[in-house]
Structure formats: structure tokens, C-alpha cells
XYZ file of C-alpha atoms in Angstrom:
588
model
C -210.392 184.712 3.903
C -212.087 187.627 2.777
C -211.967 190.956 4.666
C -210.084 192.243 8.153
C -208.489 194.367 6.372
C -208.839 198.822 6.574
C -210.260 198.356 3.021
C -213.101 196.316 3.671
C -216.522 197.957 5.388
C -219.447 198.030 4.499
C -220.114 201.217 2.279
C -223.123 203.601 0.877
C -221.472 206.552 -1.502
C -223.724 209.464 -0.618
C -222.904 212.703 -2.931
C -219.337 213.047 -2.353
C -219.236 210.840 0.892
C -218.631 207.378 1.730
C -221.193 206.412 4.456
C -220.462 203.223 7.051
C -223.346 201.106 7.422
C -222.820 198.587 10.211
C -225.221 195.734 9.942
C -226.525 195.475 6.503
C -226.351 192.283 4.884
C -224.892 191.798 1.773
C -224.855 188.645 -1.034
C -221.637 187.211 -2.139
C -220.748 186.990 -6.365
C -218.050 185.816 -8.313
C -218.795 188.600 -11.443
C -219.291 192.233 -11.047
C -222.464 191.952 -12.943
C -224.379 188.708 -13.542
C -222.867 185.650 -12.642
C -223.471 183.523 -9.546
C -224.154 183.757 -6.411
C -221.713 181.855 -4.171
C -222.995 180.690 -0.655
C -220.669 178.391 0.178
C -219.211 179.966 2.528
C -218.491 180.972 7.101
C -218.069 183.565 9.523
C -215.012 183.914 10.931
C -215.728 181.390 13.908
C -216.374 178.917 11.210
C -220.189 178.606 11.235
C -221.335 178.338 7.932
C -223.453 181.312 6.404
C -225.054 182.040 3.271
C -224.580 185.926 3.040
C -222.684 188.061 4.898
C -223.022 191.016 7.512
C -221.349 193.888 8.396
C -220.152 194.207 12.025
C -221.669 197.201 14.396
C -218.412 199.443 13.049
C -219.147 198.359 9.332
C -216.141 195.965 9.194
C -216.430 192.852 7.236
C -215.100 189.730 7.676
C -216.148 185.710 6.370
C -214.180 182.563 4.628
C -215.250 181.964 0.923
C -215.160 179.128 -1.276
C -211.615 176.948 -1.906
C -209.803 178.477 -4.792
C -211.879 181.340 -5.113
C -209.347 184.605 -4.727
C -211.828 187.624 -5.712
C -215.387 187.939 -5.071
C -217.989 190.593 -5.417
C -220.019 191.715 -2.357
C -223.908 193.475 -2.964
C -224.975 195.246 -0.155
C -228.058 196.494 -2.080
C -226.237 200.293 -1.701
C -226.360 200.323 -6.009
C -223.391 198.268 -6.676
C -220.941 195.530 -6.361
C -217.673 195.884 -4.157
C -215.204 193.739 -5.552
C -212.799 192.107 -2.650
C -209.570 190.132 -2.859
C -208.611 187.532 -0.214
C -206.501 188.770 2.170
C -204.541 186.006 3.271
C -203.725 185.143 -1.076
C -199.921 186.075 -0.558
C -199.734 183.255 2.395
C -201.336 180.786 0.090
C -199.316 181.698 -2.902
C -196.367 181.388 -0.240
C -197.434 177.730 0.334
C -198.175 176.645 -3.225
C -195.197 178.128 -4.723
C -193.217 176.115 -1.777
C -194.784 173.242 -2.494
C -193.910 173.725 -6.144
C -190.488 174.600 -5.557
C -190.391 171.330 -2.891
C -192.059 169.446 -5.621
C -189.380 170.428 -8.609
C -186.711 170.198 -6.156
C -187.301 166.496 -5.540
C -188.083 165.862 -9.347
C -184.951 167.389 -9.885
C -183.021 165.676 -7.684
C -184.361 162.201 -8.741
C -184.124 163.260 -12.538
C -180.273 164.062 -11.631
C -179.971 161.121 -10.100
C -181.300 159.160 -12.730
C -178.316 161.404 -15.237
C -175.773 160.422 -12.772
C -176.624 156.705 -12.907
C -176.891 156.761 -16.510
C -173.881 158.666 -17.398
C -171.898 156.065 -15.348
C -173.744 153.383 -16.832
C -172.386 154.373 -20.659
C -168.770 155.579 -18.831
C -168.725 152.074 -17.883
C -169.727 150.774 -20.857
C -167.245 153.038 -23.084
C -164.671 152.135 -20.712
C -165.999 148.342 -21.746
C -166.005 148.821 -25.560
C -162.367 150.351 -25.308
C -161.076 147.128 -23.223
C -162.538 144.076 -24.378
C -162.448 144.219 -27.806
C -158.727 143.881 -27.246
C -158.212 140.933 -24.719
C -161.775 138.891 -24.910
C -162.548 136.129 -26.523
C -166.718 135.982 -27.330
C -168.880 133.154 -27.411
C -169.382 133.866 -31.001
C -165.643 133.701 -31.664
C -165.727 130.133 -30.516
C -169.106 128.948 -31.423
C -170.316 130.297 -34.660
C -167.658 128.219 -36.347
C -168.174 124.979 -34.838
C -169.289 122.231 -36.964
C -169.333 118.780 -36.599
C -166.110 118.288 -38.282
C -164.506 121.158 -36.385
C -166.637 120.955 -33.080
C -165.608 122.785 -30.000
C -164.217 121.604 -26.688
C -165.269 122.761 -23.614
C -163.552 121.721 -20.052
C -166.646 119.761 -18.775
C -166.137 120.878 -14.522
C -162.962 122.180 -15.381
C -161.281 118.731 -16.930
C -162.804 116.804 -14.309
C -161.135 113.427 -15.010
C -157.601 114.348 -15.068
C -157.779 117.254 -12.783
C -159.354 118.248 -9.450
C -163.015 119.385 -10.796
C -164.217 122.894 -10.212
C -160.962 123.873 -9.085
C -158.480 127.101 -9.857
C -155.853 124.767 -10.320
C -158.047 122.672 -12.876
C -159.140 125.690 -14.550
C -155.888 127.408 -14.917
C -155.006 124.365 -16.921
C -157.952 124.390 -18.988
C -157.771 128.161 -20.033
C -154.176 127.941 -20.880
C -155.089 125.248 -23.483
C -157.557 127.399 -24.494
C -160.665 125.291 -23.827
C -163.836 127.116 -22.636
C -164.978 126.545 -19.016
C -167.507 124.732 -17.805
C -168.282 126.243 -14.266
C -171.370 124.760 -12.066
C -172.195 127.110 -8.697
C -173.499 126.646 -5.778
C -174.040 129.081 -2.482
C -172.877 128.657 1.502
C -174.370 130.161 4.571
C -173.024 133.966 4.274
C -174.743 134.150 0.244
C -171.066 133.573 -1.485
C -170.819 131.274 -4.392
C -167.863 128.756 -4.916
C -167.952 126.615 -7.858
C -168.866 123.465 -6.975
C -171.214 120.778 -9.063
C -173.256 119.533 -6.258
C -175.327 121.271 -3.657
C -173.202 119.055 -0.730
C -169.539 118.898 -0.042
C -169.725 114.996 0.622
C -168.575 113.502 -2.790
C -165.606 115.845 -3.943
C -164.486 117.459 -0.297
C -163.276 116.258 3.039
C -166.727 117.230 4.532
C -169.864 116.372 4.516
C -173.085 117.993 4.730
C -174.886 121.011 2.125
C -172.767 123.752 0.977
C -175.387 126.018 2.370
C -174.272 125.527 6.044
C -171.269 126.189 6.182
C -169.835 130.141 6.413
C -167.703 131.379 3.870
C -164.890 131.483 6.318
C -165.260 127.821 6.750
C -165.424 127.168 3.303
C -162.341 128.573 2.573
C -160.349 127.287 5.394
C -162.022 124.013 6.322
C -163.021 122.710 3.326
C -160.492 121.007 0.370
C -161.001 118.003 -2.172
C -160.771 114.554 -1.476
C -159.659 114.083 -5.628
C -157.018 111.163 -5.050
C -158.737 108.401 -4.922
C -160.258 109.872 -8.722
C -156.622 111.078 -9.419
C -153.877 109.436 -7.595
C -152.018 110.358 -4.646
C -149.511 112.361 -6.299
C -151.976 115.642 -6.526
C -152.187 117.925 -3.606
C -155.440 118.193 -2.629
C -157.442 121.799 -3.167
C -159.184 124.848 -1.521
C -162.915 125.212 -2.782
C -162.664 128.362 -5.279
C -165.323 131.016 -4.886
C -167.182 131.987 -8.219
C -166.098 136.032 -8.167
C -162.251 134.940 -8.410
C -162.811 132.854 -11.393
C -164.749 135.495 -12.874
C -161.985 138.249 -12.360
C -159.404 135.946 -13.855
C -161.062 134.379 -16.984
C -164.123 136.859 -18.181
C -162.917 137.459 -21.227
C -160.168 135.331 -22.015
C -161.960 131.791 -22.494
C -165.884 131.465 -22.700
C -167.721 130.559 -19.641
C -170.854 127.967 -19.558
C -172.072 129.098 -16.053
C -174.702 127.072 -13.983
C -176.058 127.724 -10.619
C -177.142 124.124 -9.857
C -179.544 124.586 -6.916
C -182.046 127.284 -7.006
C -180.977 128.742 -3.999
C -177.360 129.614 -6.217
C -179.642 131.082 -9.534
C -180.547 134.487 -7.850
C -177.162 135.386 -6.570
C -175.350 134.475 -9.692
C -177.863 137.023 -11.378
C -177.116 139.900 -9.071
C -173.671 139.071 -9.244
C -173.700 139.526 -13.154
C -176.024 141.902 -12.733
C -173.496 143.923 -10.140
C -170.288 143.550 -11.169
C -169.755 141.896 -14.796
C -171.981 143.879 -17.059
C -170.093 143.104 -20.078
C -170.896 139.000 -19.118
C -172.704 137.923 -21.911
C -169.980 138.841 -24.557
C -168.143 135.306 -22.911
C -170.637 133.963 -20.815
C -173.263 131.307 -21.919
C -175.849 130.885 -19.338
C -176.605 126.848 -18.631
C -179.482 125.542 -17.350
C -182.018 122.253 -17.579
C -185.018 122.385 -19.449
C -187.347 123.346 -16.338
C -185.700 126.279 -15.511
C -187.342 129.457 -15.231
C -184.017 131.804 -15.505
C -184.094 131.878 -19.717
C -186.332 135.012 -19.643
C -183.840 136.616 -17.532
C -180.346 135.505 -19.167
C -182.202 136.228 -22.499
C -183.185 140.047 -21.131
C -179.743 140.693 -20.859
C -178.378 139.356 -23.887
C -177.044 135.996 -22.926
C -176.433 132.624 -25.122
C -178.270 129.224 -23.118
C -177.461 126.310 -23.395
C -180.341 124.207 -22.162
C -179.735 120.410 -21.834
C -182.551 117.903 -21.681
C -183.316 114.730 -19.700
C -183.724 111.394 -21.604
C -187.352 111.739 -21.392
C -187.969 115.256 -21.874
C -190.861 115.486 -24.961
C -190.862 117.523 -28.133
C -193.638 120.013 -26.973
C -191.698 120.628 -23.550
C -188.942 121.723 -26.206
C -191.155 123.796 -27.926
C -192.405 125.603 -25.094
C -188.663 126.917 -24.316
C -187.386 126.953 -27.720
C -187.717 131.032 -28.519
C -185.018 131.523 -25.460
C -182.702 128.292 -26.658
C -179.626 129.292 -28.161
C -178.083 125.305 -27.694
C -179.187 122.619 -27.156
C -177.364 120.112 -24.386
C -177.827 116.079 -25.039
C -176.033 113.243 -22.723
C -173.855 110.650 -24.060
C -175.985 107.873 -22.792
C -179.085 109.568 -24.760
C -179.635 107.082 -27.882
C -178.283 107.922 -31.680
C -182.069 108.657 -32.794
C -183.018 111.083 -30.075
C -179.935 112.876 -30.476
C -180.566 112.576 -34.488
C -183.976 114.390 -33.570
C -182.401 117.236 -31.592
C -180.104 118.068 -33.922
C -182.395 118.249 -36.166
C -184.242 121.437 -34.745
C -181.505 123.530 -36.311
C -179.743 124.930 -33.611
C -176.182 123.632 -32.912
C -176.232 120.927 -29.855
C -173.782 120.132 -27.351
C -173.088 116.739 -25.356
C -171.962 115.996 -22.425
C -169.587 114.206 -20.499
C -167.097 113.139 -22.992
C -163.922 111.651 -21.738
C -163.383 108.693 -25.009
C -162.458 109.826 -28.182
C -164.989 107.057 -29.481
C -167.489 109.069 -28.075
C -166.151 112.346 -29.856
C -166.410 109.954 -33.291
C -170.203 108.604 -32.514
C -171.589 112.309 -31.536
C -169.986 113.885 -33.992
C -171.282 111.825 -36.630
C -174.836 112.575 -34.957
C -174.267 116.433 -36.078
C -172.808 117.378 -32.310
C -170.678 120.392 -32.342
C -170.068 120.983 -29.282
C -168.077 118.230 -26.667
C -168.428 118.873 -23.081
C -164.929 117.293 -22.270
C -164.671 115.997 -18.706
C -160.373 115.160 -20.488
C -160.327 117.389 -23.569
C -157.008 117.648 -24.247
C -157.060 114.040 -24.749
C -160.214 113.846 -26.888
C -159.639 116.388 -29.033
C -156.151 115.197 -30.106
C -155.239 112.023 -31.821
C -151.763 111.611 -30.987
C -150.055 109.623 -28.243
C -148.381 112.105 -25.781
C -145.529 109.660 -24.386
C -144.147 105.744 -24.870
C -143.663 104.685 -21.404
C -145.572 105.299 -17.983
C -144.897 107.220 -15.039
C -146.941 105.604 -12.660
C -144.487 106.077 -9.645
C -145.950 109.790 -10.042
C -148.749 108.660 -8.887
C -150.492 111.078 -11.185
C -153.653 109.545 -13.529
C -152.477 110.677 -17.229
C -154.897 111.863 -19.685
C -156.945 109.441 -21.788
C -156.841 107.048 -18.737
C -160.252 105.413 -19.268
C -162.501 103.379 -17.136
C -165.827 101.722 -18.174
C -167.252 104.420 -15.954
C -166.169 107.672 -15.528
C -166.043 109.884 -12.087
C -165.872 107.179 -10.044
C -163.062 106.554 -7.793
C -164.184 102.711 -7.409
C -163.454 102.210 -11.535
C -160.677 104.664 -11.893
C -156.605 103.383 -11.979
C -155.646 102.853 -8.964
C -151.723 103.663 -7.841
C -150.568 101.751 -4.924
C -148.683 103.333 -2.054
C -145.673 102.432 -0.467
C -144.202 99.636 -0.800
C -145.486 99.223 -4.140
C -145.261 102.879 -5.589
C -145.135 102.526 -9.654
C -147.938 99.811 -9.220
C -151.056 100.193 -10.957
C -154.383 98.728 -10.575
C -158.425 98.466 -11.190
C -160.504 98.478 -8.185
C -163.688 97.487 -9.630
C -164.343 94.099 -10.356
C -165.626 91.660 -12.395
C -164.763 92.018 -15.939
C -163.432 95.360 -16.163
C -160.847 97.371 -17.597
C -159.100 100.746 -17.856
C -157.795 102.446 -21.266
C -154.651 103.150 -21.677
C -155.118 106.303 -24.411
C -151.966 108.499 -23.274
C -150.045 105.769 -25.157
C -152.629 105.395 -28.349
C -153.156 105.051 -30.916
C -149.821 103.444 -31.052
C -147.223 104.943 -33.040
C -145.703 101.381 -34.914
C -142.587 101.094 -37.000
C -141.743 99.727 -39.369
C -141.766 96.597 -38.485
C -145.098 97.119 -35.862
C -144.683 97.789 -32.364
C -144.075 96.079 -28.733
C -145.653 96.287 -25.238
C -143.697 95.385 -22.541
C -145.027 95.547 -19.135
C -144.662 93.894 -15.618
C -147.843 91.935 -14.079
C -148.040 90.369 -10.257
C -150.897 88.918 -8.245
C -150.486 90.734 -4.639
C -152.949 87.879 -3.237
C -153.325 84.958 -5.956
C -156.767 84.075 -6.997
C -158.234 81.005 -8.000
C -156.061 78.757 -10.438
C -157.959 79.429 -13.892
C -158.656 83.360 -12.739
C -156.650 85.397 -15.341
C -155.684 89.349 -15.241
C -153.935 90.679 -18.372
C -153.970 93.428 -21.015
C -156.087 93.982 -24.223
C -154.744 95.612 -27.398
C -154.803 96.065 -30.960
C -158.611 97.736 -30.762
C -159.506 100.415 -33.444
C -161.200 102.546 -30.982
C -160.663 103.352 -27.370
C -164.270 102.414 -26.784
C -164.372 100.032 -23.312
C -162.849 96.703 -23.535
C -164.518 94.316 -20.624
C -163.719 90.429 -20.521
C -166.797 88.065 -21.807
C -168.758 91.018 -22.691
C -169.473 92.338 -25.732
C -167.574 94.880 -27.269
C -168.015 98.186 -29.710
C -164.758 96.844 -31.966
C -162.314 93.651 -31.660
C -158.918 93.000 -30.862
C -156.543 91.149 -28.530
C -156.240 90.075 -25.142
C -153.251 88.745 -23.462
C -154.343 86.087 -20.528
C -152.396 85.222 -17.778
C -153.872 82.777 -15.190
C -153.031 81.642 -11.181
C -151.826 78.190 -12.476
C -149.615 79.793 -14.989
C -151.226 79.581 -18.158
C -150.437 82.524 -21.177
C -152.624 82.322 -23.782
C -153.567 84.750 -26.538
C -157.416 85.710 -27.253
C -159.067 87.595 -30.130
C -162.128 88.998 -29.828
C -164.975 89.805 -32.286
C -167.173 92.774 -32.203
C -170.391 92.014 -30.739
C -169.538 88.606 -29.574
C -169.104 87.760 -25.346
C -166.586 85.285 -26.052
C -163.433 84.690 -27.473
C -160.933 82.315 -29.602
C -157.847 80.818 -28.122
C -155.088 81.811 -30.829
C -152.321 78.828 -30.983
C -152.491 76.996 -27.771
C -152.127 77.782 -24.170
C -148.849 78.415 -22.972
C -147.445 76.910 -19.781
C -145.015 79.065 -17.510
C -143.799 78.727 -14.115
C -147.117 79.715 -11.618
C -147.111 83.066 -10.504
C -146.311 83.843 -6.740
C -148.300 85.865 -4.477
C -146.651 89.946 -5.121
C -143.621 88.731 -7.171
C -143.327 90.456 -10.548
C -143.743 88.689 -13.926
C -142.106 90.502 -17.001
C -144.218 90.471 -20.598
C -143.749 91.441 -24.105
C -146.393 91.433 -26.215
C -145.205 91.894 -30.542
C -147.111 93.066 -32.943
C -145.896 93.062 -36.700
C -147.339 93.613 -39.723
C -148.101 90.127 -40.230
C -147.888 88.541 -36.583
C -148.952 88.280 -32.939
C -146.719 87.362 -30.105
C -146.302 86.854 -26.698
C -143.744 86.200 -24.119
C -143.437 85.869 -20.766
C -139.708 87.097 -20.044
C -139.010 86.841 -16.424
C -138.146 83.014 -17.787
C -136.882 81.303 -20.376
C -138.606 79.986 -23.864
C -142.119 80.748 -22.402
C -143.913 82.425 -25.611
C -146.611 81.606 -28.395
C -144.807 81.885 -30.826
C -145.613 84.250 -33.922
C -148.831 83.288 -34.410
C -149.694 84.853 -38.045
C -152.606 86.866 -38.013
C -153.634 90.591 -39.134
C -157.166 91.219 -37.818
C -156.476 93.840 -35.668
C -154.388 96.353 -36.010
C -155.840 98.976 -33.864
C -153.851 101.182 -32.040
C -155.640 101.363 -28.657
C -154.577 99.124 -25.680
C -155.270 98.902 -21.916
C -155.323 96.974 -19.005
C -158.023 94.315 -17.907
C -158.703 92.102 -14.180
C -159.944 89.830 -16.972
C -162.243 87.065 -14.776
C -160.837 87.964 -11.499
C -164.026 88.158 -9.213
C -162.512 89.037 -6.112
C -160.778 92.917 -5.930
C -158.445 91.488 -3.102
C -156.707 89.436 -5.892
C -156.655 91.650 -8.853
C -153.697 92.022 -10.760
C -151.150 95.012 -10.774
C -148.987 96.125 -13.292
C -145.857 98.316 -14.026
C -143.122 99.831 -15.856
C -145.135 99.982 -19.360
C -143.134 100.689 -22.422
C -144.080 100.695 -26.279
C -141.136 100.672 -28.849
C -141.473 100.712 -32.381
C -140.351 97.883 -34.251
């Protein structure tokens, strides 16, 4: 606004007088010579106007353009009066408090932003200081690993000799010093418990998806259903949530962490994200091929380890290969596609293992890392004790079925009134490793098995149970099948036949050594006693529970293996498998 003020009339100078003239009309500039003539502009009731007039008392009054402070007003009296906007200081008020509003905001934001960062590097200061002292890194582990030194992880936590995904499970683990393997998923309320599938049906006492139930039913309603996998002696376990084993381990053993279902992968994140910046020091980030969280774990500085299907191609590879730090290959993938991975360069690790055989084959494939479902077992080669403890009730490492996780092929221990018994559920034809015991530690003179067999329910007559031995390798042994490596098997039938069999590699059947022995016919759950010699030179076998029933040294040195185990031999029906007891193995 220009005018309203006692400055601004409309004025002639005549001589020494300033003269009022109300009424002339006057054109508006923006120089005090020259320029141009601004029209832009309104009367004070807002109507527009092109020039201005003076009011009947001289007094002059109009809006002019935005942004224009100073103008210059011809009357046609012989000059320009120059006039300033009278209402500047409000509008300077309003800028300048807009300004001020405008770096008050930027200042708080930008202090903000200071106070975020500045806690940021505390934290991470605070980090450098700790870790260093107390955390084991991925690289400390990995970047050695070769295929003659490979490294062990704890594939779910030990998973065959221990309640998988549990604290308990890997509590053991860590103290041995074996890397985690850790799969996630999420319940109802968003909290993660480690847990490999996306239901509770196969490893709990529910049923149904993690993902319905709270995380106060989790915790109180849900624990494993492991011992029918692990025998009846272990006490059955609360679900673990993922934040817990985080807080106790970071640091101490590396982590392979996997959020199986996609509803699990963007909680994990923000939990890392949240709470665990210094993760990917010990944390290797696991995931299939199709997953699309590598950008993300590779953002923030995290080792993957990407495992494949059986069919996954070459160019599917490529595609992810720039965020592949390892590459992950199954057991049951064939020698010349693993051959082929391995030969991309980057170190590859397989999974499950739970046979030191299989340590020996994928390790001689360039593996170097062995995703352990038993490691303490495969990556030893010592026997850890010379007679069983089956009454425990408690399945010992390097107890192998043909197939592993599964409660119907695992060693079974029967309950009362046959606690100390042992046997297979599964039949026909299979068999259960005995590698606690192996390779066998022989004198001198060789070694001995002695053992007790029974028949709770006999089968039919020429059905046999028994026990296999003297294998090089503790690959599966399964009657009239063929087999990795050769050795022994002790027969004993319904009718009361003992005979001694050797098997070839690679052949289904096998050769009757000396001749069938005949013994007193089992009874329906009454004990017979064995005792099986091997000696440098020899193979024998006795049945002890009576008197002169053996085959005699039979000479023969073969097989000299030290890997043994028990077999249902032909027995067809699981109601009349065999059982067995009380193992010991002496050195001769």
C-alpha cells in the first residue's frame, strides 16, 4: 500500500509554498526519471486503476504492484514524488518471521539429523572398542577353510542329536565352537522364534502355521515333540525366540541366519537393522537362489550364502552371482554338478551332513564348508566310548539311519519293560550306524562285539535280524541292496540259523562264509547273547547264551573296516523286528 500516511498529498511547490491540489490525477513510475510506467495497480476498495487521484483534501491513497516497495508519482506539477509503501515494516515483519520460522525448522531438523548421527558413531565407537575383544567374524572362520580343513557349521543347531532350533541345542553347539545355523520364522504378534518350518506340526506338540499363534502362546503352549527323533530320555523344549539367541551368541560363534517364509524376511531386517548394527561382522545372511533380500544384506555389508535347487541353471546363477559370497549345494546334488559349482571360484557349502562318508565325498568335490545336522561326530574320527548306554534312552552321536530327520528310520529305545532295548522302526532292509563306537579301536590281536539280540514277536522262520561290521566307511549298510563299500553281516534267523555273510561293493547279494550254523530257535522276547571276533587273520561268530554254537574262525581278511551297525536284515514286518542290547567292543 502506498499512501494514508501525513506525508502523502498531492502537491504543487509555488515560490516558497507547497500548494494542495485535491483531484489531480497523477501516473505511477518505478524511476525518478525515465523508466516505466507501472499500472498494475487499485484503489483502496480494490478496484483496479491505472493512475491515481488525489482525494477532495489532496490525500492519496492506492495498492501497487507485488514486491514493488518505492514508486514515483507525476502529477504533471514539474516533477516526480517519490513514495515508500507504508505498510513495508508489516511485510518485512512477516517475511523475516517466515525466515526465522523457516531456519528454525531447518535448524531443528539439521540438529536432529547431528543428534542421530553422533549416536550413530557413539554406538559404533562403543562397537569398535567391544567386539574386537570377544567376537569371532565370519572371516575368522571362513577365509581359512579349505577342503582339507573345511568348516563345520551346526546345521538347525545339531539337529540329529539334539532338539533342532533349540537354546538347549545351540548352547551345545557354541560351546564346541561350531557356527550356528539358525532358520526363522514369525507368529501372530510379529516376533520371530527360530524354527525351520513355517508350521509347528512336525517338530512341536501343535499343529497349525506359526503365524497364528500369539507370542504368549508360543512361549507357553508350544514345546518339541523331539523323542521319537531322539529318545525318550530328553526333556522336551520351549520354542526359542530369535532376539535371545541373538543377545547370547552375536559375536561369539558365526551365525548363518534364514527367515524361511517371506512373511519372517522383513522383520529379521528391521530387527538387524534396529538392534544389532554390528551383525554382519558374525552374521552370514542365507537365502535360496530366488530371493530378492541379497541387495539388501549386501547394502549393509553382509556375507550370503545362497544355496541352489537341483535344477537351478547356470544363467539363473549368473544373474545373482555379483551379491554371492557362497555358494550352498545339497548332498543328494550329483558329484558333477557340485564339480561345476565349485568351480565358479567362490568357496561352497553343503548341506545336511550327518555321515562322515559324506564329509569324505564333498570334500573331495572342493566343499569347504559342511552344514552338520551331528558335527561333532563328523568332524572327528575317533570313537567317543566302547559300550552303549541305551537305558539312557538318549540317541548318541554318529547314530545313523539310511535317512536322516525322520523319526520312522531313527533308533528306536523301548520303554518300560524293555528300557536298554534298541530298535529300527522302518522296515524292509534297513539299518542304523553305529559311529559313536567307530571306527573301531582293535588290539592287538583285533577286536570283539558282543551284543544281546531278541525277537519281541518272532517272524517268519528264514526272516533274519542281525548286525553288519567290518565296513571302511560309515556309508549306509541295507540287506540285498547294494552298497558304497563291503564288509560283514552277522545273520540270525526265526528257525535258529547263524550264519556269516560278506558283502561286495556294488553287489545286492551276498556269500555264505563256512556254513550255516544251527542253534536252539529263538523265543518270542527272550534274549540271545553274541560275540562276534575279529582278528587280524579271522572272522568269528558265536552265539553264547548256549553252548558250542559258533562258525568257527573262518580265515579271511577282506574287511577290516572299522564301522559297524545294526540291521532288521529281511524282516518285512516292523511288529517283528529285532532288538538289541548291552553292546560292548573290547580290544583283543
Amino acid at each position: 500500500m502506498f499512501g494514508g500516511t501525513t506525508s502523502d498529498y498531492a502537491m504543487e511547490q509555488v515560490g516558497n509554498q507547497l500548494l494542495l491540489r485535491p483531484g489531480v490525477s497523477g501516473a505511477v513510475w518505478d524511476a525518478v526519471t525515465g523508466g516505466t510506467q507501472l499500472t498494475d495497480l487499485t484503489d483502496t476498495s480494490g478496484l483496479p486503476i491505472t493512475v491515481v487521484v488525489a482525494a477532495s483534501d489532496g490525500s492519496v491513497a492506492f495498492y501497487g504492484p507485488d514486491d514493488v516497495t518505492t514508486v514515483y508519482v507525476d502529477f504533471g506539477l514539474g516533477r516526480r514524488y517519490a513514495m515508500v509503501a507504508s505498510d513495508i515494516a508489516a511485510i518485512v515483519s512477516a517475511r523475516v518471521a517466515g525466515v526465522a520460522a523457516a531456519a528454525a525448522d531447518d535448524a531443528s531438523a539439521k540438529a536432529a539429523m547431528a543428534e542421530a548421527s553422533a549416536i550413530s558413531a557413539a554406538a559404533g565407537s562403543a562397537a569398535a572398542l567391544y567386539l574386537p575383544n570377544a567376537i569371532t567374524t565370519v572371516d575368522s572362520i571362513i577365509s581359512s577353510a579349505t577342503p582339507v580343513a573345511p568348516v563345520y557349521f551346526a546345521h538347525r543347531g545339531g539337529g540329529m542329536v539334539r532338539p533342532e532350533h533349540t537354546l538347549v541345542a545351540y548352547r551345545a553347539a557354541a560351546a564346541m565352537r561350531y557356527p550356528l545355523e539358525i532358520s526363522v520364522n514369525v507368529d501372530a504378534s510379529g516376533e520371530l522364534w527360530c524354527l525351520h518350518d513355517p508350521t509347528v506340526d512336525r517338530t512341536t506338540n501343535r499343529t497349525g502355521s506359526l503365524s497364528g499363534y500369539t507370542t504368549e502362546e508360543v512361549g507357553q503352549q508350544i514345546q518339541t515333540n523331539s523323542r521319537s527323533l531322539l529318545g525318550a530320555g530328553w526333556a522336551e523344549q520351549r520354542l526359542v525366540p530369535l532376539r535371545q539367541v541373538l543377545d547370547e551368541f552375536l559375536g561369539k560363534v558365526p551365525i548363518l541366519l534364514e527367515p524361511k517364509a517371506n512373511d519372517a524376511v522383513v522383520p529379521t531386517q528391521q530387527l538387524l537393522d534396529a538392534s544389532y548394527p554390528h551383525a554382519p561382522r558374525s552374521v552370514i545372511w542365507k537365502c535360496h537362489i530366488g530371493t530378492l533380500s541379497l541387495p539388501w544384506a549386501k547394502a549393509r555389508g553382509y556375507r550370503t550364502w545362497v544355496y541352489l535347487d537341483a535344477g537351478t541353471s547356470d544363467s539363473t546363477m549368473d544373474g545373482k552371482d555379483s551379491m554371492v559370497d557362497y555358494w550352498g549345494v545339497n548332498t543328494t546334488f550329483t558329484d558333477t554338478r557340485i564339480s561345476q559349482v565349485v568351480a565358479r571360484g567362490k568357496p561352497v557349502f553343503a548341506w545336511a551332513v550327518y555321515r562322515r562318508s559324506q564329509v569324505a565325498r564333498l570334500t573331495g568335490l572342493g566343499v569347504v564348508g559342511i552344514m552338520a545336522s551331528d558335527p561333532r561326530y563328523v568332524s572327528t574320527s575317533a570313537p567317543m566310548r566302547t559300550a552303549s548306554r541305551w537305558d539312557l534312552q538318549i540317541k548318541e552321536p554318529g547314530c545313523t539311519p539310511t535317512i536322516d530327520y525322520d523319526p520312522d528310520y531313527a533308533l528306536q529305545f523301548a520303554p518300560s519293560p524293555d528300557v536298554g532295548w534298541v530298535s529300527i522302526p522302518a522296515v524292509p532292509f534297513q539299518s542304523v550306524g553305529l559311529g559313536t563306537y567307530c571306527p573301531v579301536a582293535a588290539g592287538a590281536g583285533g577286536y570283539r562285539l558282543s551284543f544281546d539280540m531278541k525277537f519281541k514277536v518272532l517272524p517268519a522262520s528264514t526272516l533274519h535280524g542281525g548286525i553288519y561290521f567290518g565296513k571302511q566307511s560309515d556309508d549306509p549298510y541295507r540287506f540285498s541292496q547294494s552298497n558304497a563299500t563291503g564288509g560283514y553281516h552277522l545273520v540270525m534267523r526265526a528257525n535258529g540259523q547263524m550264519q556269516l555273510n560278506k558283502h561286495t561293493a556294488g553287489s545286492t547279494s551276498g556269500t555264505t562264509m563256512g556254513s550255516a550254523i544251527a542253534t536252539t530257535a529263538p523265543v518270542a522276547d527272550a534274549a540271545m547273547s553274541f560275540q562276534v571276533d575279529v582278528t587280524p587273520t579271522t572272522v568269528e561268530v558265536r552265539r553264547t547264551d548256549g553252548t558250542g554254537w559258533t562258525t568257527g574262525a573262518l580265515a579271511d581278511t577282506t574287511y577290516r573296516g572299522g564301522y559297524f551297525g545294526l540291521s532288521n536284515g529281511s524282516i518285512t514286518d516292523v511288529a517283528t523286528r529285532p532288538y538289541w542290547r548291552n553292546l560292548v567292543v573290547t580290544q583283543l
